[in-house]
PDB file of C-alpha atoms in Angstrom:
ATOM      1  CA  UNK B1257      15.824  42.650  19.209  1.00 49.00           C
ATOM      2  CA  UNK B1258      11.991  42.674  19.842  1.00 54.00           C
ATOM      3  CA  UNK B1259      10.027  40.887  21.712  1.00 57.00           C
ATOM      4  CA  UNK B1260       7.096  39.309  19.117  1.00 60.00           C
ATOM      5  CA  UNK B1261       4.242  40.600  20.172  1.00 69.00           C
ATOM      6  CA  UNK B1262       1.387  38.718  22.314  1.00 78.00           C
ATOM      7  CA  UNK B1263      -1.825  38.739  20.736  1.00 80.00           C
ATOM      8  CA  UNK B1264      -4.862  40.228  22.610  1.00 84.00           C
ATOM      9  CA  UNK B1265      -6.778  37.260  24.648  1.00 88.00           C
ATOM     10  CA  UNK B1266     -10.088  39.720  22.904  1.00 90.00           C
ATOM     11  CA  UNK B1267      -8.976  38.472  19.096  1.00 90.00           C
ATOM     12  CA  UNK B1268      -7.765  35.206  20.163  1.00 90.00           C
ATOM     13  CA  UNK B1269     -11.372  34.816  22.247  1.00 95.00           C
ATOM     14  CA  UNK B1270     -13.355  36.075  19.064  1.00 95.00           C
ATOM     15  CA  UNK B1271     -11.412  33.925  16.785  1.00 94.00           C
ATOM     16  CA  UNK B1272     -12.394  30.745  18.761  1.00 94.00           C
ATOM     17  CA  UNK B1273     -15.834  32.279  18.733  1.00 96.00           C
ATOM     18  CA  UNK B1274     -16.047  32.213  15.120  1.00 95.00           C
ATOM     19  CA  UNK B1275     -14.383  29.565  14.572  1.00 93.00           C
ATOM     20  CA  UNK B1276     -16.958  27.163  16.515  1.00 93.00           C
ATOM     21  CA  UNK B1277     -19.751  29.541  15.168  1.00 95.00           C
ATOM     22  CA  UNK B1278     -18.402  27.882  11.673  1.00 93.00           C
ATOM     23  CA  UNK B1279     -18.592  24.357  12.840  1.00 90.00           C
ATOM     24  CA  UNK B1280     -22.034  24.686  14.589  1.00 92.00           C
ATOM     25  CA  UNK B1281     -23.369  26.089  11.309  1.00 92.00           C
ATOM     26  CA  UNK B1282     -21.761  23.238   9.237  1.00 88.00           C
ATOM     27  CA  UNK B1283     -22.876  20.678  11.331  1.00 86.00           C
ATOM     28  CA  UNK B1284     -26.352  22.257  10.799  1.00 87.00           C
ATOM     29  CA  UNK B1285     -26.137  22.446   7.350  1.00 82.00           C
ATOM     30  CA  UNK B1286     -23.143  20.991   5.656  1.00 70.00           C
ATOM     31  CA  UNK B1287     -23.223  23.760   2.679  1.00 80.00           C
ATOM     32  CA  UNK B1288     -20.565  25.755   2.494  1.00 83.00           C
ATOM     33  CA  UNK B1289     -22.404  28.160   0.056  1.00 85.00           C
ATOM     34  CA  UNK B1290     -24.904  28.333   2.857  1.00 89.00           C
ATOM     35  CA  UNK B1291     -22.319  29.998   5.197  1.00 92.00           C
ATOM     36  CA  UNK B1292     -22.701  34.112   5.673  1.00 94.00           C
ATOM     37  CA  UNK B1293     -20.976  36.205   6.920  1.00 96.00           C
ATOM     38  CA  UNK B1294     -24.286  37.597   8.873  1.00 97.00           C
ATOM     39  CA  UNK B1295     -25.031  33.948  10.254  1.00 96.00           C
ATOM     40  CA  UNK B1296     -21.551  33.654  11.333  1.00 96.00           C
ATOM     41  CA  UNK B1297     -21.429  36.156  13.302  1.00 97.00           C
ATOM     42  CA  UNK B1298     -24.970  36.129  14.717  1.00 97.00           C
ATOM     43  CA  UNK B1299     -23.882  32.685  15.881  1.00 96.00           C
ATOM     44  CA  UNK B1300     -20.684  33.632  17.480  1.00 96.00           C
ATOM     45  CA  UNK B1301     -22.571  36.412  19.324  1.00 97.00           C
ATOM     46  CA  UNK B1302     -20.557  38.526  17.565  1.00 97.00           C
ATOM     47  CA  UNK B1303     -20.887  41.589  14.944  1.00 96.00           C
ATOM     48  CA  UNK B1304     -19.553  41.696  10.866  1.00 96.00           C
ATOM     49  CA  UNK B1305     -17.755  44.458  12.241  1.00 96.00           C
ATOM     50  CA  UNK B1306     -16.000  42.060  14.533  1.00 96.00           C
ATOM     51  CA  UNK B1307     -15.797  39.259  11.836  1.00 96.00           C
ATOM     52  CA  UNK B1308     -14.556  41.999   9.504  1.00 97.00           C
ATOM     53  CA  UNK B1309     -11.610  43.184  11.565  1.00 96.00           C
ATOM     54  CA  UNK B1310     -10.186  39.289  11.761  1.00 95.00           C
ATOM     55  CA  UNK B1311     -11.618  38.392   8.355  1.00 96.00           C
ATOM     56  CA  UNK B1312     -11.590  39.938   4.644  1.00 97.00           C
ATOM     57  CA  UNK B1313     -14.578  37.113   3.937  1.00 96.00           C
ATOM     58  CA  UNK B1314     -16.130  33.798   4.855  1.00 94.00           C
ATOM     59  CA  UNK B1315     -12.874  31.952   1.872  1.00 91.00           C
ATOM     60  CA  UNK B1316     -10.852  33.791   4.240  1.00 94.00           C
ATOM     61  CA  UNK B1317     -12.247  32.591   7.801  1.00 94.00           C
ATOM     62  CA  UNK B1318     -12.242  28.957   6.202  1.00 90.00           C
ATOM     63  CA  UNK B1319      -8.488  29.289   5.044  1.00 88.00           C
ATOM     64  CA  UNK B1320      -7.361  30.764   8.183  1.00 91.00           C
ATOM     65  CA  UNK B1321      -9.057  27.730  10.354  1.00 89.00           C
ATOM     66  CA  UNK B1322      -7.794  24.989   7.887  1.00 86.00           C
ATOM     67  CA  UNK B1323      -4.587  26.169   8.393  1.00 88.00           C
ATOM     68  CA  UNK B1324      -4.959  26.608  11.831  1.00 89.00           C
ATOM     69  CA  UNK B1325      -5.870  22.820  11.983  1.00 87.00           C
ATOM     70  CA  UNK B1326      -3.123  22.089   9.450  1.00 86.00           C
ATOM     71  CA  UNK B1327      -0.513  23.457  11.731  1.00 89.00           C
ATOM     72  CA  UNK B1328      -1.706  21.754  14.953  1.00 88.00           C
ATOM     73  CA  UNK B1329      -1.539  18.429  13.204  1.00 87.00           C
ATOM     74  CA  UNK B1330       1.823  19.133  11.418  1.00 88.00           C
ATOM     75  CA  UNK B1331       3.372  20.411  15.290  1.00 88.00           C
ATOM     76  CA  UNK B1332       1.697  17.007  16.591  1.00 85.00           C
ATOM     77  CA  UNK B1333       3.615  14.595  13.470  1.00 82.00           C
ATOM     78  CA  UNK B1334       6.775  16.622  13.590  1.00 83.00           C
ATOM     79  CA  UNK B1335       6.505  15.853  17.843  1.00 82.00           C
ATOM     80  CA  UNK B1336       5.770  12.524  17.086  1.00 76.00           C
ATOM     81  CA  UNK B1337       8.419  11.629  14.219  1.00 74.00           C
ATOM     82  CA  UNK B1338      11.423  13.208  16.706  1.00 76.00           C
ATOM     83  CA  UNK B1339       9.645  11.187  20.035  1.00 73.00           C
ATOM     84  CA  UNK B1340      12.529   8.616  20.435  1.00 74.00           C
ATOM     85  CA  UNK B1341      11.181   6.352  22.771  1.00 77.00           C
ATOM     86  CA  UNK B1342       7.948   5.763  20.367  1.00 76.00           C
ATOM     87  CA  UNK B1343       7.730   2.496  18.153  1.00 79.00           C
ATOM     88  CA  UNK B1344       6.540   3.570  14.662  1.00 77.00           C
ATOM     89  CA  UNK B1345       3.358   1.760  15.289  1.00 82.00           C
ATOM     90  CA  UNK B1346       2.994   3.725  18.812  1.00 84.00           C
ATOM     91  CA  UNK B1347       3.838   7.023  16.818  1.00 83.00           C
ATOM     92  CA  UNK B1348       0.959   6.447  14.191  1.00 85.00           C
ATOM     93  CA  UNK B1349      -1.888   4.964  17.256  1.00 89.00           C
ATOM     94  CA  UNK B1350      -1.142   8.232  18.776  1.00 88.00           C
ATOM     95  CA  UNK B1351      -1.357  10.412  15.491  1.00 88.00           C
ATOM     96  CA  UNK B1352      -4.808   8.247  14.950  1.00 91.00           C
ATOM     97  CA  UNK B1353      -5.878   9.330  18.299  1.00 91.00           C
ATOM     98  CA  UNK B1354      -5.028  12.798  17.867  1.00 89.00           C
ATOM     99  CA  UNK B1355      -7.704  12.228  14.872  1.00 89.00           C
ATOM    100  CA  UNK B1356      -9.612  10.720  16.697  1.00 89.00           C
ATOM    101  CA  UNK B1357     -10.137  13.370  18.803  1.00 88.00           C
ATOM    102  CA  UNK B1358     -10.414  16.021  16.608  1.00 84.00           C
ATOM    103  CA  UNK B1359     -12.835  13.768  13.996  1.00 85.00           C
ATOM    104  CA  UNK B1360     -15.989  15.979  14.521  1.00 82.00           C
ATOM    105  CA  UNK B1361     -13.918  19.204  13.225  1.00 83.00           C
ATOM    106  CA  UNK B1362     -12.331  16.891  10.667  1.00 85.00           C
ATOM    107  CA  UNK B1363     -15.355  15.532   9.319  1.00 84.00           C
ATOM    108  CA  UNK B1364     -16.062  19.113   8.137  1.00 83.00           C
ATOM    109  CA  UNK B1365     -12.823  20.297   7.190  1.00 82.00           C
ATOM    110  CA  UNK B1366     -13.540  17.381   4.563  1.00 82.00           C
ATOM    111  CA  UNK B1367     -15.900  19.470   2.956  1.00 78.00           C
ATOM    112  CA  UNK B1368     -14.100  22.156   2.684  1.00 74.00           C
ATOM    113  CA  UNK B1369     -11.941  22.336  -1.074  1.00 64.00           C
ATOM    114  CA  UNK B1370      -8.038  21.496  -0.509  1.00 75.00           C
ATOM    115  CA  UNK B1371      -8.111  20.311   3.030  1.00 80.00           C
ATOM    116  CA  UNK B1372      -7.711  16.569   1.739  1.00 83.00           C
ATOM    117  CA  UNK B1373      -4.991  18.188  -0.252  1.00 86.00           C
ATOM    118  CA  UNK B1374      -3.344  19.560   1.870  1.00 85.00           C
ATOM    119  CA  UNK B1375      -3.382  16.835   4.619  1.00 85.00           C
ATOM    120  CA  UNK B1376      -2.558  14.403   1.585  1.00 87.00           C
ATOM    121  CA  UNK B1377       0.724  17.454   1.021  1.00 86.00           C
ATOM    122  CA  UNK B1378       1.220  16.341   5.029  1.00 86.00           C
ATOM    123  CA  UNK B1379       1.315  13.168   5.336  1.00 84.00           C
ATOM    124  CA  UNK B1380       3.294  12.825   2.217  1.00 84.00           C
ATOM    125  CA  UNK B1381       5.673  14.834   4.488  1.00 82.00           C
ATOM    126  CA  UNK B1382       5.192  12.236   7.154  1.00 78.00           C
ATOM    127  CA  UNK B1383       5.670   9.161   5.064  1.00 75.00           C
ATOM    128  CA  UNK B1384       9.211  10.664   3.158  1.00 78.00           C
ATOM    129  CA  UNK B1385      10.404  10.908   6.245  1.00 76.00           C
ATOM    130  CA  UNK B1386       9.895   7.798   7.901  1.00 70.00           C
ATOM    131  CA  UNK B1387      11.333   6.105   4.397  1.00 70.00           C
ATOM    132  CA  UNK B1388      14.682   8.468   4.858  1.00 73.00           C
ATOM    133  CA  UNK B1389      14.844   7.387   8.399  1.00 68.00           C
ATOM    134  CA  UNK B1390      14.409   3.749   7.684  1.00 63.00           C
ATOM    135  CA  UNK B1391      17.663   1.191   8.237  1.00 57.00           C
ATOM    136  CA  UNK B1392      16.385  -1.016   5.570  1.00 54.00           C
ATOM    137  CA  UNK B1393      17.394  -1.000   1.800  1.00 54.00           C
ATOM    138  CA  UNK B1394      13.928  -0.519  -0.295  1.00 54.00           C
ATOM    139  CA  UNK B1395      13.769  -2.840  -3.310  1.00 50.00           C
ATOM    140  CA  UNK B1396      13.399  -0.991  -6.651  1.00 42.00           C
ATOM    141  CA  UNK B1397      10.090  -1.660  -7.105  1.00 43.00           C
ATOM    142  CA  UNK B1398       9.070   0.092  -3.520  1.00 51.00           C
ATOM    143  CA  UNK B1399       5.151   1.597  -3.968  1.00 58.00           C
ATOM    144  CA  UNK B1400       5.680   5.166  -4.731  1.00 72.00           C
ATOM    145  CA  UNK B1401       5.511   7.653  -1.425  1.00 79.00           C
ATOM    146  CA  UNK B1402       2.258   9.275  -3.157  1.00 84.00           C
ATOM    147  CA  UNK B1403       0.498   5.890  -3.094  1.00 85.00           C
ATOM    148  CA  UNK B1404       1.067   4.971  -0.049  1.00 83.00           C
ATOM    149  CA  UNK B1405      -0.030   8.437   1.177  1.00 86.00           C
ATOM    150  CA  UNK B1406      -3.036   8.480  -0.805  1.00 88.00           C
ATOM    151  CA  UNK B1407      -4.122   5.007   0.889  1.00 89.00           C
ATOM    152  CA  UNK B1408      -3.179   6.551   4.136  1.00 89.00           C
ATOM    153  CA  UNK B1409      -5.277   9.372   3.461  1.00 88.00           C
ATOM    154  CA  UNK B1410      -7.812   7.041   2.395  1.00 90.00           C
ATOM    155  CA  UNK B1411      -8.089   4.852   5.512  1.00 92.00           C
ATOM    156  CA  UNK B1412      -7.673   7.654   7.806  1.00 90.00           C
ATOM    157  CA  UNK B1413     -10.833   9.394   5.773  1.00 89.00           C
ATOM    158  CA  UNK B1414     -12.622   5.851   6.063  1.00 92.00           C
ATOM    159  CA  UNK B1415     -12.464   5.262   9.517  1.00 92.00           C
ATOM    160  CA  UNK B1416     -13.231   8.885  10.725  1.00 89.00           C
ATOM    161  CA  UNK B1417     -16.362   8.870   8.601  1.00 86.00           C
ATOM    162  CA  UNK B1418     -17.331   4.702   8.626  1.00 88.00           C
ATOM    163  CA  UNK B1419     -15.000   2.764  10.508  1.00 78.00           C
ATOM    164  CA  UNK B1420     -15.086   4.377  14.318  1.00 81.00           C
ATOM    165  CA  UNK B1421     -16.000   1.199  16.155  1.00 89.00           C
ATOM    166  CA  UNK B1422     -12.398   0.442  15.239  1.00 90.00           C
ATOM    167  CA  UNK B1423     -10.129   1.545  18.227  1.00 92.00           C
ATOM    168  CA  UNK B1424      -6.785   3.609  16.859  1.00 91.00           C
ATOM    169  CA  UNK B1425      -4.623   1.088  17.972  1.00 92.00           C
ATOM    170  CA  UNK B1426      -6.322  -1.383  15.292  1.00 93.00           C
ATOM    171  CA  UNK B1427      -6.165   0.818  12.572  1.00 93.00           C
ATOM    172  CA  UNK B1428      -2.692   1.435  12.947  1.00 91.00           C
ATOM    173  CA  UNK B1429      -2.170  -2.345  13.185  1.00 91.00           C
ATOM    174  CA  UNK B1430      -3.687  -2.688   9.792  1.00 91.00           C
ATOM    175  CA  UNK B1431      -1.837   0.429   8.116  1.00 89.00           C
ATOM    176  CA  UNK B1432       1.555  -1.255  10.100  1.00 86.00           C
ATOM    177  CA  UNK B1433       1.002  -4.473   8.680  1.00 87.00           C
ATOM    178  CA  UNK B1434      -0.166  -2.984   5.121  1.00 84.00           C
ATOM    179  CA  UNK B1435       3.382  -1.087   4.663  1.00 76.00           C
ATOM    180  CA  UNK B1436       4.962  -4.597   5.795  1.00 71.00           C
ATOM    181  CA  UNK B1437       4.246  -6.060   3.437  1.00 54.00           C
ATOM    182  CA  UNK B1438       6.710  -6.411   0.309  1.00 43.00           C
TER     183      UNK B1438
END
C-alpha cells in the first residue's frame, strides 16, 4: 500500500491566500457577481495562472471553500455527538461557539447559493442522530426532524447575524428548552 500523498505547503499556502482574498472582497462588497477572477487574485497577491492551477473558475473556488467549511463543521458535530462526557446542552454551547467563532466567514457563506442548504442537509444529520440516540419513547405526534432543523437553522442564522449580544451558552439554553418541550 501507498502512502497518500502530502500536499505541497505552496498549494495549501495559496489556497488560504485565496480563500481570505474571497472573504476580504465579500466583506467589501457583498456581490457575488462582483467577484473576478482578476480581483481575486490581485488580492491574494497572487496570479490567474496561480488561481487557475487550483481553480477551473470563481463557482469553483466558492464550492471548494463551502465545502471546506462544511467539512470542518461536520468533523467538529461528529467530535461532539461521540464526546461522552458532554451533556447535550454542553455539546450544542460548544457547536454555538465553534459558530461563534467562525461567524464573520459564516455571515458570507450565507450569501453564497446552497450553503444554508447544505448546513440545513447537516444539521438534519445532527438532529437524526441525537433522536436515534435518545432513551425516551417519542409520542406520535413528535415535530418532524426537518422542522426542528429548519428552526435550528433559523436561530443559529438569527443570532450570528442579530442576536450576538447573546452569549452561546444562552442560545443553547433556549434551543434546549425549545426541544423540551412536548
Amino acid at each position: 500500500m501507498s502512502m497518500p500523498k502530502k500536499e505541497d505547503p505552496r498549494t495549501i499556502r495559496s489556497r488560504e491566500m485565496f480563500k481570505h482574498a474571497v472573504f476580504s472582497l465579500l466583506c467589501e462588497d457583498s456581490a457575488i457577481s462582483n467577484l473576478t477572477v482578476q480581483k481575486v487574485a490581485a488580492k491574494a497577491g497572487l496570479n490567474r495562472t496561480t488561481f487557475y492551477l487550483h481553480y477551473q473558475d470563481i463557482q469553483d473556488l466558492l464550492t471548494q471553500i463551502t465545502n471546506e467549511i462544511l467539512n470542518e463543521l461536520s468533523d467538529k458535530i461528529a467530535a461532539l455527538i461521540h464526546a461522552k462526557d458532554l451533556s447535550e446542552k454542553q455539546q450544542l454551547t460548544q457547536l454555538l461557539d465553534y459558530l461563534y467563532i467562525h461567524r464573520n466567514y459564516l455571515l458570507i457563506l450565507f450569501t453564497i447559493n446552497q450553503f444554508e442548504e447544505q448546513l440545513f442537509l447537516l444539521l438534519k444529520q445532527l438532529v437524526e442522530t441525537r433522536r436515534k440516540n435518545t432513551k425516551e419513547s417519542l409520542p406520535a405526534d413528535y415535530v418532524t426532524i426537518d422542522i426542528k432543523t429548519a428552526s435550528l437553522v433559523g436561530i443559529i442564522m438569527w443570532w450570528i447575524k442579530k442576536g450576538l449580544h447573546f452569549s452561546s451558552d444562552y442560545i443553547a439554553n433556549q434551543i434546549y428548552l425549545m426541544y423540551r418541550v412536548q
